[in-house]
XYZ file of C-alpha atoms in Angstrom:
688
model
C 6.654 11.343 44.902
C 2.945 10.618 45.024
C 1.471 8.442 42.288
C -1.796 9.432 40.735
C -4.626 6.851 40.773
C -5.904 5.471 37.516
C -9.203 7.499 37.976
C -7.242 10.710 38.627
C -5.260 10.043 35.535
C -8.357 9.553 33.478
C -9.939 12.723 34.926
C -6.801 14.736 33.932
C -6.851 13.232 30.454
C -10.535 14.271 30.066
C -9.734 17.765 31.347
C -6.924 18.403 28.969
C -8.280 16.310 26.051
C -8.811 19.328 23.845
C -5.215 20.619 24.473
C -3.832 17.264 23.714
C -5.836 17.265 20.474
C -4.403 20.580 19.382
C -0.931 19.526 20.277
C -1.251 16.322 18.169
C -2.460 18.417 15.224
C 0.400 20.901 15.684
C 2.954 17.970 15.755
C 1.380 16.535 12.606
C 1.421 19.720 10.705
C 5.091 20.442 11.736
C 6.225 16.990 10.655
C 4.418 17.078 7.281
C 5.707 20.617 6.557
C 9.248 19.650 7.605
C 9.210 16.564 5.247
C 7.800 18.363 2.287
C 10.229 19.858 -0.295
C 10.665 23.614 0.191
C 10.227 24.961 -3.244
C 7.706 27.322 -5.023
C 4.825 25.721 -6.905
C 4.581 26.335 -10.625
C 1.267 27.954 -11.169
C 0.131 26.242 -14.398
C -1.053 22.758 -15.328
C -0.601 21.640 -18.868
C -1.017 18.440 -20.866
C 0.081 17.775 -24.512
C -2.860 17.939 -26.796
C -5.045 20.109 -24.494
C -6.278 23.690 -25.206
C -4.537 26.384 -23.359
C -7.468 28.045 -21.552
C -5.479 30.465 -19.551
C -4.639 34.081 -20.639
C -1.697 34.620 -22.929
C 1.383 33.387 -21.101
C 4.225 35.967 -21.573
C 7.823 35.211 -20.503
C 8.920 37.447 -17.566
C 12.542 36.747 -18.306
C 14.929 34.994 -20.814
C 15.239 31.304 -20.662
C 16.593 28.467 -22.755
C 14.307 25.935 -24.477
C 15.187 22.469 -23.257
C 15.566 19.598 -25.682
C 13.162 16.611 -25.308
C 14.563 13.321 -24.051
C 14.350 11.959 -27.583
C 16.435 14.800 -29.014
C 19.040 14.395 -26.214
C 19.292 10.683 -26.798
C 19.548 11.309 -30.599
C 22.459 13.792 -29.970
C 24.159 11.347 -27.689
C 23.884 8.535 -30.194
C 25.404 10.868 -32.899
C 28.114 12.094 -30.548
C 29.013 8.493 -29.477
C 29.091 7.217 -33.107
C 31.829 9.858 -33.726
C 33.996 8.570 -30.902
C 36.385 5.782 -32.162
C 37.422 3.179 -29.654
C 40.984 3.526 -28.314
C 43.531 0.721 -28.670
C 46.913 0.857 -27.025
C 49.767 -0.430 -29.047
C 52.490 -2.463 -27.256
C 55.614 -1.433 -29.232
C 57.886 -4.002 -27.433
C 55.736 -6.908 -28.468
C 57.378 -7.301 -31.879
C 60.932 -7.608 -30.650
C 59.899 -9.901 -27.702
C 58.153 -12.376 -30.041
C 60.996 -12.367 -32.604
C 63.476 -13.353 -29.827
C 61.025 -15.974 -28.622
C 60.804 -17.251 -32.219
C 64.564 -17.466 -32.424
C 64.684 -19.455 -29.101
C 61.940 -21.813 -30.283
C 63.779 -22.449 -33.570
C 67.051 -23.308 -31.865
C 65.177 -25.845 -29.547
C 63.215 -27.588 -32.283
C 65.691 -27.357 -35.097
C 67.770 -30.469 -34.594
C 64.760 -32.684 -33.799
C 63.146 -31.574 -37.063
C 65.957 -33.089 -39.225
C 66.234 -30.103 -41.655
C 69.181 -29.055 -43.678
C 71.540 -26.982 -41.515
C 72.334 -24.738 -44.461
C 68.772 -23.478 -44.624
C 68.607 -22.479 -41.020
C 69.292 -18.792 -41.590
C 66.693 -18.722 -44.200
C 64.061 -20.094 -41.757
C 65.240 -17.643 -39.148
C 65.041 -14.570 -41.520
C 61.780 -15.504 -43.062
C 60.213 -15.917 -39.619
C 61.621 -12.536 -38.495
C 60.338 -10.743 -41.558
C 56.813 -12.222 -41.223
C 56.469 -11.470 -37.562
C 57.821 -8.000 -38.002
C 55.269 -7.248 -40.822
C 52.425 -8.635 -38.596
C 53.267 -6.557 -35.628
C 54.076 -3.374 -37.718
C 50.434 -3.643 -39.189
C 48.951 -4.566 -35.754
C 47.081 -7.457 -34.416
C 43.842 -7.090 -32.346
C 40.681 -8.720 -31.248
C 37.529 -7.265 -32.643
C 34.979 -5.909 -30.185
C 31.328 -6.840 -30.901
C 30.206 -3.676 -29.286
C 31.414 -1.684 -32.392
C 30.378 -4.216 -35.024
C 26.707 -3.035 -35.106
C 27.058 -1.489 -38.574
C 29.442 -4.008 -40.009
C 32.313 -6.395 -39.376
C 35.012 -3.778 -39.413
C 35.101 -0.268 -37.770
C 37.223 2.668 -37.269
C 39.630 2.781 -34.215
C 42.378 5.134 -32.840
C 45.681 3.560 -32.112
C 47.898 5.044 -29.393
C 51.527 4.484 -29.694
C 53.429 6.441 -27.086
C 51.968 9.932 -27.485
C 50.982 9.516 -31.158
C 47.473 8.698 -32.215
C 46.678 7.088 -35.507
C 43.255 6.533 -37.017
C 42.820 3.058 -38.672
C 40.185 0.783 -39.856
C 40.091 -2.747 -38.567
C 39.922 -3.974 -42.193
C 43.562 -2.738 -42.465
C 44.737 -4.543 -39.395
C 45.164 -8.230 -38.475
C 43.116 -10.411 -36.248
C 44.996 -13.455 -35.090
C 43.129 -15.539 -37.711
C 43.993 -13.076 -40.660
C 47.653 -13.003 -39.317
C 47.901 -16.908 -39.596
C 46.525 -16.745 -43.049
C 49.035 -14.103 -44.014
C 51.886 -16.137 -42.588
C 50.831 -19.172 -44.457
C 50.725 -17.203 -47.706
C 54.159 -15.510 -47.140
C 55.830 -18.775 -46.197
C 54.453 -20.469 -49.350
C 56.297 -17.805 -51.440
C 59.785 -18.972 -50.212
C 60.836 -22.260 -52.110
C 62.343 -25.227 -50.363
C 61.000 -24.581 -46.791
C 59.165 -26.974 -44.594
C 56.007 -24.917 -44.524
C 54.260 -26.765 -41.662
C 57.312 -26.595 -39.456
C 57.810 -22.824 -39.907
C 54.149 -21.942 -39.684
C 53.766 -23.787 -36.473
C 56.669 -21.809 -34.912
C 55.455 -18.508 -36.240
C 51.771 -18.816 -35.148
C 52.853 -19.738 -31.677
C 54.360 -16.124 -31.575
C 51.345 -14.251 -32.752
C 49.779 -12.207 -29.940
C 47.536 -9.105 -29.860
C 49.780 -6.053 -29.737
C 46.705 -3.671 -29.960
C 44.632 -3.818 -26.756
C 41.258 -2.080 -26.362
C 41.441 0.586 -23.753
C 37.920 0.466 -22.281
C 38.550 3.148 -19.458
C 39.947 5.723 -21.851
C 37.223 5.082 -24.403
C 34.509 5.416 -21.735
C 36.123 8.707 -20.507
C 36.076 10.080 -24.027
C 32.525 9.078 -24.492
C 31.545 10.602 -21.105
C 33.270 13.867 -22.030
C 31.471 13.960 -25.316
C 28.013 13.406 -23.892
C 28.532 15.777 -20.898
C 29.549 18.595 -23.271
C 26.381 18.189 -25.391
C 24.030 21.135 -25.088
C 20.644 20.151 -23.536
C 18.903 23.279 -24.890
C 17.873 24.533 -28.367
C 17.150 28.230 -28.774
C 15.849 30.831 -26.404
C 12.602 32.435 -25.361
C 13.133 36.242 -24.939
C 11.702 38.344 -22.115
C 8.245 39.586 -23.244
C 7.808 36.850 -25.805
C 4.493 34.993 -25.798
C 5.059 31.283 -24.630
C 1.617 30.266 -25.665
C -1.526 32.143 -26.618
C -4.997 31.637 -25.136
C -6.974 29.008 -27.123
C -3.899 27.515 -28.633
C -3.343 23.727 -28.753
C -0.461 22.558 -26.646
C 1.500 20.904 -29.399
C 5.057 19.459 -29.117
C 6.791 22.709 -29.441
C 4.509 24.567 -26.986
C 4.694 21.739 -24.531
C 8.566 22.008 -24.595
C 8.562 25.730 -24.068
C 6.074 25.249 -21.031
C 8.294 22.547 -19.582
C 11.333 24.809 -20.016
C 9.586 27.751 -18.498
C 8.608 25.549 -15.466
C 12.183 24.474 -14.940
C 13.370 28.002 -15.290
C 10.799 29.134 -12.801
C 11.644 26.525 -10.136
C 15.386 27.246 -10.517
C 14.754 30.936 -10.122
C 12.523 30.298 -7.106
C 15.152 28.212 -5.463
C 17.778 30.927 -5.967
C 15.735 34.023 -5.277
C 12.595 32.828 -3.526
C 11.868 33.623 0.189
C 12.081 30.106 1.865
C 10.336 31.447 4.974
C 7.216 32.457 2.951
C 7.244 29.031 1.118
C 7.351 27.431 4.580
C 4.501 29.667 5.799
C 2.454 28.773 2.711
C 2.926 25.043 3.201
C 2.120 25.414 6.896
C -1.159 27.183 6.013
C -2.192 24.650 3.443
C -1.479 21.626 5.699
C -3.059 23.391 8.592
C -6.237 24.158 6.908
C -6.475 20.542 5.550
C -6.092 19.030 9.013
C -8.620 21.544 10.438
C -11.169 20.499 7.952
C -10.560 16.957 8.968
C -11.216 17.809 12.662
C -14.239 19.870 11.754
C -15.648 16.820 9.904
C -14.903 14.588 12.901
C -16.641 17.064 15.250
C -19.711 17.350 13.107
C -20.168 13.784 11.819
C -18.080 11.345 13.969
C -18.138 12.967 17.503
C -17.246 9.572 18.943
C -13.881 9.571 17.180
C -13.257 13.239 17.802
C -13.637 12.742 21.637
C -11.193 9.825 21.586
C -7.710 11.097 21.222
C -6.442 7.594 20.794
C -8.282 7.325 17.498
C -7.451 10.853 16.479
C -3.748 10.032 16.901
C -4.115 6.971 14.767
C -5.737 8.937 11.933
C -3.078 11.676 12.154
C -0.300 9.011 12.113
C -1.619 7.420 8.956
C -1.874 10.769 7.119
C 1.522 11.995 8.390
C 3.204 8.642 7.310
C 1.775 8.779 3.844
C 2.792 12.376 3.143
C 6.214 11.744 4.679
C 6.628 8.841 2.279
C 5.710 11.015 -0.645
C 8.364 13.652 0.606
C 10.907 10.865 0.888
C 10.172 9.722 -2.609
C 10.631 13.268 -3.946
C 13.990 13.675 -2.213
C 15.167 10.227 -3.454
C 14.010 11.412 -7.013
C 11.816 8.270 -7.486
C 11.403 7.991 -11.299
C 7.656 7.699 -10.896
C 5.551 8.879 -8.008
C 2.738 6.400 -8.884
C 4.812 3.680 -7.218
C 3.563 4.948 -3.966
C 0.496 3.028 -2.703
C -1.889 6.006 -2.068
C -4.949 3.606 -1.786
C -3.470 2.097 1.336
C -4.811 5.045 3.431
C -8.530 4.840 2.423
C -8.408 1.029 2.835
C -6.929 1.174 6.409
C -9.403 3.963 7.443
C -12.311 2.182 5.811
C -11.683 -1.072 7.585
C -10.857 0.535 10.952
C -13.557 3.257 10.830
C -16.189 3.954 8.109
C -16.565 4.820 4.453
C -17.311 8.535 4.827
C -14.227 9.157 6.935
C -12.073 7.076 4.550
C -13.217 9.026 1.607
C -12.707 12.407 3.343
C -9.208 11.635 4.511
C -8.197 10.233 1.098
C -9.377 13.489 -0.592
C -7.456 15.534 1.852
C -4.214 13.479 1.449
C -4.489 13.651 -2.397
C -5.089 17.435 -2.294
C -1.834 18.031 -0.267
C 0.121 15.599 -2.381
C -1.146 17.351 -5.529
C 0.987 20.395 -4.751
C 4.206 18.478 -4.880
C 3.856 16.022 -7.798
C 3.927 16.872 -11.540
C 0.619 17.021 -13.420
C -1.523 17.581 -10.350
C -4.862 17.285 -12.083
C -3.909 14.006 -13.740
C -2.417 12.753 -10.418
C -5.613 13.764 -8.559
C -7.839 12.009 -11.142
C -5.870 8.793 -10.901
C -5.777 8.671 -7.136
C -9.200 9.942 -6.191
C -10.917 7.412 -8.635
C -8.658 4.534 -7.489
C -9.324 5.527 -3.837
C -13.029 5.627 -4.273
C -12.995 2.266 -5.881
C -10.849 0.821 -3.149
C -13.381 2.054 -0.570
C -16.465 0.833 -2.485
C -14.904 -2.591 -3.132
C -14.540 -3.326 0.643
C -17.816 -1.822 1.821
C -18.841 -5.031 3.463
C -15.722 -6.873 4.430
C -16.881 -10.494 4.903
C -14.163 -12.632 3.424
C -10.301 -12.187 3.421
C -10.144 -12.762 -0.408
C -12.031 -9.484 -0.739
C -8.524 -7.851 -0.386
C -7.350 -9.529 -3.580
C -10.628 -8.764 -5.437
C -10.285 -5.113 -4.302
C -6.649 -5.129 -5.727
C -7.755 -6.429 -9.024
C -10.625 -3.805 -9.174
C -8.164 -1.090 -8.382
C -5.769 -2.278 -10.975
C -8.541 -2.288 -13.538
C -9.492 1.242 -12.543
C -5.959 2.427 -12.955
C -5.835 0.767 -16.372
C -9.007 2.486 -17.665
C -7.813 5.890 -16.326
C -4.365 5.318 -17.829
C -5.788 4.351 -21.229
C -8.267 7.300 -21.179
C -5.573 9.863 -20.382
C -3.136 8.311 -22.853
C -5.681 8.500 -25.607
C -6.441 12.122 -24.865
C -2.868 12.996 -24.840
C -1.600 10.955 -27.821
C -4.746 10.433 -29.841
C -3.574 6.994 -31.072
C -2.957 3.484 -29.576
C 0.421 3.050 -31.364
C 2.415 5.632 -29.455
C 1.200 4.648 -25.911
C 4.082 3.538 -23.845
C 2.563 0.564 -21.935
C 5.589 0.341 -19.621
C 4.355 3.536 -17.985
C 1.542 1.373 -16.456
C 3.991 -0.647 -14.396
C 4.171 1.733 -11.506
C 0.396 1.572 -11.031
C 0.617 -2.205 -10.829
C 3.469 -2.049 -8.389
C 1.405 0.448 -6.276
C -1.447 -1.955 -6.124
C 0.740 -4.778 -4.951
C 2.114 -2.541 -2.235
C -1.444 -1.664 -1.205
C -1.761 -5.279 0.076
C 0.576 -4.187 2.895
C -2.703 -2.696 4.354
C -3.531 -6.132 5.764
C -0.541 -6.402 8.233
C -0.688 -2.742 9.016
C -4.387 -3.096 10.105
C -3.414 -5.861 12.477
C -0.639 -3.703 13.861
C -2.897 -0.592 14.305
C -5.444 -2.893 15.961
C -2.961 -4.115 18.562
C -1.357 -0.723 19.220
C -4.485 1.376 19.350
C -6.858 -1.209 20.742
C -9.242 -0.946 17.719
C -11.437 -3.847 16.439
C -11.765 -4.140 12.682
C -14.106 -6.253 10.603
C -11.268 -8.673 10.060
C -11.043 -9.422 13.705
C -14.795 -9.665 13.933
C -14.837 -12.226 11.144
C -12.311 -14.323 13.161
C -14.296 -13.980 16.414
C -17.557 -15.131 14.678
C -16.047 -18.382 13.628
C -17.812 -20.974 15.726
C -14.483 -22.829 16.009
C -13.023 -20.072 18.106
C -11.901 -21.414 21.494
C -14.599 -19.809 23.698
C -17.439 -20.712 21.334
C -16.284 -24.318 20.977
C -16.077 -24.550 24.801
C -19.588 -23.210 25.126
C -20.864 -25.614 22.478
C -19.525 -28.537 24.639
C -20.230 -27.324 28.129
C -23.457 -25.285 27.684
C -25.055 -26.501 24.362
C -28.363 -25.022 25.056
C -26.920 -21.479 25.585
C -24.849 -22.076 22.465
C -27.930 -22.682 20.418
C -29.604 -19.721 21.971
C -26.692 -17.518 21.084
C -26.851 -18.684 17.506
C -30.530 -17.808 17.246
C -30.015 -14.426 18.905
C -27.156 -13.705 16.460
C -29.320 -14.458 13.488
C -32.182 -12.248 14.827
C -30.022 -9.362 15.781
C -27.824 -9.551 12.614
C -30.865 -9.395 10.353
C -32.411 -6.542 12.320
C -29.338 -4.412 12.427
C -28.543 -4.954 8.753
C -32.015 -3.623 7.878
C -32.120 -0.557 10.144
C -28.398 0.234 9.517
C -25.404 -0.755 11.703
C -22.477 -3.020 12.000
C -23.880 -6.450 11.357
C -20.617 -8.252 11.983
C -20.178 -6.410 15.287
C -23.742 -7.366 16.547
C -23.213 -11.073 15.375
C -19.909 -11.198 17.379
C -21.601 -9.629 20.490
C -24.558 -12.093 20.144
C -22.336 -15.105 20.051
C -20.401 -14.075 23.117
C -22.997 -12.326 25.199
C -23.807 -15.401 27.363
C -20.374 -16.998 27.760
C -20.611 -16.278 31.523
C -23.215 -19.073 31.797
C -20.433 -21.668 31.294
C -19.627 -21.236 34.988
C -22.895 -22.857 36.064
C -24.631 -24.047 32.876
C -27.290 -26.105 34.745
C -28.637 -23.070 36.434
C -29.954 -21.798 33.098
C -33.136 -23.341 31.827
C -31.859 -23.919 28.170
C -29.132 -26.276 29.414
C -31.535 -28.384 31.704
C -32.395 -31.483 29.869
C -33.179 -34.057 32.720
C -35.913 -32.021 34.343
C -33.876 -31.283 37.445
C -33.744 -27.590 38.318
C -31.036 -26.628 40.891
C -32.887 -23.439 41.691
C -35.686 -25.450 43.443
C -33.268 -25.944 46.518
C -32.060 -22.291 46.623
C -33.407 -19.047 48.081
C -34.851 -16.681 45.506
C -32.170 -14.125 46.296
C -29.288 -16.551 45.724
C -30.847 -17.867 42.593
C -31.151 -14.288 41.268
C -27.499 -13.563 42.125
C -26.336 -16.721 40.227
C -28.271 -15.577 37.206
C -26.926 -12.018 37.464
C -23.430 -13.232 37.996
C -23.295 -14.583 34.434
C -22.630 -10.980 33.219
C -19.643 -10.245 35.394
C -18.311 -13.749 34.883
C -18.710 -13.413 31.193
C -16.788 -10.053 31.312
C -13.994 -11.804 33.276
C -13.810 -14.713 30.840
C -13.773 -12.393 27.826
C -10.923 -10.350 29.133
C -9.019 -13.503 29.981
C -9.583 -14.556 26.315
C -8.424 -11.080 25.121
C -11.801 -10.275 23.451
C -11.998 -6.646 22.276
C -13.647 -4.238 24.669
C -16.283 -3.387 21.981
C -17.470 -6.946 22.204
C -17.274 -7.073 25.932
C -19.618 -4.173 25.892
C -22.392 -6.504 24.586
C -21.874 -8.805 27.653
C -21.997 -5.841 29.954
C -25.213 -4.300 28.552
C -27.366 -7.136 27.145
C -29.586 -7.122 30.257
C -29.099 -3.412 31.035
C -30.290 -2.715 34.612
C -33.450 -4.701 34.368
C -34.725 -7.021 37.172
C -34.667 -10.817 37.215
C -38.364 -10.564 37.306
C -39.123 -14.343 37.805
C -37.358 -14.611 41.087
C -38.368 -11.146 42.151
C -42.032 -11.693 41.679
C -41.728 -15.200 43.293
C -40.199 -13.672 46.348
C -42.845 -11.081 46.641
C -45.599 -13.585 46.154
C -44.145 -16.039 48.811
C -42.865 -13.539 51.275
C -45.208 -10.433 50.981
C -44.318 -9.445 54.618
C -40.527 -9.259 54.113
C -38.676 -6.152 53.019
C -36.282 -6.768 50.187
C -33.719 -4.663 48.538
C -34.795 -4.643 44.882
C -31.172 -4.162 43.701
C -30.411 -7.678 44.722
C -32.696 -8.828 41.800
C -31.424 -6.192 39.404
C -28.503 -6.403 36.815
C -25.770 -3.911 37.437
C -26.029 -2.371 33.878
C -25.250 -0.143 32.171
C -28.044 0.040 29.605
C -27.130 -0.298 25.990
C -25.280 2.688 24.580
C -25.257 1.717 20.837
C -27.773 0.761 18.260
C -26.132 -2.724 17.942
C -26.294 -3.296 21.770
C -29.925 -2.179 21.869
C -30.883 -4.691 19.120
C -29.043 -7.414 20.764
C -30.856 -6.831 24.143
C -34.257 -7.066 22.335
C -33.120 -10.202 20.364
C -31.900 -11.867 23.417
C -35.142 -11.297 25.341
C -37.455 -12.148 22.455
C -35.613 -15.383 21.612
C -35.452 -16.569 25.276
C -39.146 -15.746 25.832
C -40.253 -17.480 22.651
C -39.086 -20.847 24.002
C -41.786 -20.651 26.697
C -44.582 -20.495 24.050
C -46.467 -23.867 24.423
C -48.135 -23.538 20.979
C -46.466 -20.835 19.000
C -48.561 -19.320 16.285
C -48.634 -15.993 14.417
C -50.700 -14.315 17.154
C -48.917 -15.495 20.077
C -45.504 -14.632 18.576
C -46.768 -11.120 17.562
C -48.044 -10.473 21.065
C -44.893 -11.732 22.684
C -42.572 -9.506 20.555
C -44.686 -6.387 21.056
C -44.955 -6.994 24.848
C -41.151 -7.514 25.233
C -40.202 -4.407 23.059
C -42.853 -2.343 25.167
C -41.397 -3.488 28.417
C -37.847 -2.503 27.463
C -39.120 0.904 26.373
C -41.092 1.285 29.624
C -38.002 0.353 31.578
C -35.951 3.023 29.726
C -33.591 0.407 28.545
C -33.196 1.924 25.061
C -32.763 5.543 26.032
C -29.054 5.591 25.012
C -29.145 3.225 22.134
C -30.044 5.704 19.294
C -32.897 3.425 18.085
C -35.901 5.324 16.712
C -39.505 4.249 17.019
C -39.417 3.676 13.221
C -36.467 1.317 13.760
C -38.332 -0.456 16.561
C -41.326 -1.175 14.218
C -38.902 -2.595 11.634
C -37.119 -4.720 14.195
C -40.421 -6.159 15.505
C -41.526 -7.072 12.033
C -38.209 -8.828 11.408
C -38.349 -10.757 14.743
C -41.891 -11.867 14.152
C -41.247 -13.033 10.685
C -38.059 -14.895 11.765
C -39.583 -16.514 14.797
C -42.511 -17.801 12.709
C -40.029 -19.309 10.305
C -38.015 -20.867 13.202
C -41.215 -22.403 14.744
C -42.683 -23.396 11.264
C -45.735 -21.327 11.786
C -47.953 -21.218 8.642
C -48.840 -17.560 7.760
C -52.323 -16.853 6.526
C -52.314 -14.911 3.241
C-alpha cells in the first residue's frame, strides 16, 4: 500500500480542516450531553429572604411539604430518645456461678482453718447472695446513654419476655460487691473477708448490651419517621407575587421543586430532554467557534489548538456530571477556575473569559441555585484571569490562589448576609468547599505543562524558563561567543520595551531575541562583535563565501534550536530576524571590486521568510538598529536618530514588514523608544 508523503498529508489536512473541526465539535457536544444528567430543569430560582418577583405560583398538582433538615433531625432525636437500649439476660449465669462458688469453697475451706460445723452456713449464705444478685441483674453501664444522668431506662430480654427496668434498680459489679458486703455482715459468726472474697470472684455481668439489636430498632424508628408535614393542594397558591420568601414559603418551593423533578423523571420525555441539552450545548460551542473565527482566526485555523480548547471544556463539564452522579455534597468543591487559568496562560485573556462564561452558563443548568452559582464562579474566574495577566514569576500562581480565595470569601459573606441578615447564623463551615476548590485550582500548573507537551504549545511559564540566562544554550553562547551574547541582551532589551509599549507578548519577544543569533556559535570569529584581536577571517575569503558563512548562521541556529528542543514559536524568530534581505556589505563589495562579473544576487540574500508577527517584526528592527549602532564612531543624539530612521525606512522599502501587522503609528513609537534607549546606552546627553 502506497504511503502518502508528509507534504501530501498536510495538504489533505488543510483540505478537510473544516470537516475535522465540525467533527470535533460534534464529538464534544455528544460527550458533554451524554455525561450530563438527563432530567428536566426546574424553571424557578429562589433564595430565602428575597422577594418573589414572578407571577403568582399556583400548584398544578397535590404535593407534600417536606420537613427541613432541622425538623427531621429533631424528630430523629425524639424518636431515638424513646428507644431504650436492649440488654440480653443470661439465665444460666446464676446457677453456673453458684456451682463455681461451691467448688471454690471446697478447695479453700480446709486451708482457711474455719469451724467445720459452720460450713453449711457459709455455703447457704453465698448461694442466697449470689442468687439475689443475679435475679436482680448485673450489668456494665454504657456511657452513650448517660448523657442525661448516671442511670437510664433499658429493656431486658429473657427468652421471649421483655422487661423494662431502670439501671438504678440493677447492680453494677461495684454495687453488687457492696450489697454482698452488707448482706454477709448481717450473719453473725462468719469470716466476712473470706466469704466476700469467694462471692465477689463469682460476680459477672449477666445482662449484656445488644448493640446490633438496639441499632436495628433505632434504624427502624428513624426510617419510619415521616419526612413531610402537611400538603399543598392542586390550585393552591404556593407563593404570591411580591411576597418575601420566608422559611415557610422557602420550604414549599423546595418541596414543589422536588415533586416537579420526581414527576419529570417519571412522566417526562427523555428524548426531548436530550434534544434540549443538545441544542443548549451546541449553541454554546457554536458561539465559541464564532468568537474564534472573528477575533482569533489564528486559533480557529489550527485544529490542534481547537481540539485542546474543546478537550478542556469537555473535561470540566464531564467532571461536573460525575460529581452530580456521585451526589457530591457540595458542587463548589469542583475547581471551575482551573479552566480560565489554563486558557489564559496558553492563549489570552479574552478567550479565557469567553470560555469561562460559556462553561459556567452550561453548568448553571445542572447545579442548584444557578444565579448564586454563576455569581460565585464568574467573579472568581474573572479574578483568576486578571491576577495572572502578566505571568512573570511562578509565585503568581500562589498569589492568584489567595486573591481567588479572598474573592470567594467576600462573595460568600455578601450572599450569606443577604440571605440571613445576621452574622450569628452564618455557617462558616460552608466556606470549606470554596477553599478546597482553590487548592485544586493549583493543579493547573502540571496540567499546563502536560498540554504544552501534548499539543506543542508554548506558555509564558516556558518562556520564563527559556529567558533565564543560565539556560544551556545561552550559557554556551556567553562562553563561546561573548560579543554575540551581549548583542542579544541589548536586542532583547530594545525589542521588549518596544513590544510592551505597542502591545504584544513581551516575554516571547525577549526569548526570541536571546536565541535569534545562536547559530553564530558555529563560527563566532566570523562575526565582528566577537573579534577582539583585530584579526578578521573574512579578509582571506571570497565575498560569496563570506556571505554564505554569515547567512548560514540562520539555518545553523534553527538546527541547534531544534536539537535543544526549543519551541517552534521561538525558532520562528531565528528564521525571520533577517527576512530575505541581502548581506549588503559583501554584496556591495563584490560589485565594487568585480563590476564586470555577473553574480546571482540570491547568493547574498537570506532565505527568509519575512517576519509574520508583530513580535518578529520588532525583533528584526531591534537587531538591525543595535548592530548598526556599534559602528557609530561618535554617537550623539543626531547620529542615533538618523541611524534609526534610516534602518526602519530601509526595512520598509525592502517590504520586510509587510506581514508583521505593524502600523505606521507603531513604527513611530518603536523609533522613539529605540532612540531613547540607544542614547541611554551610549550615555548621550540630551538637550532640553
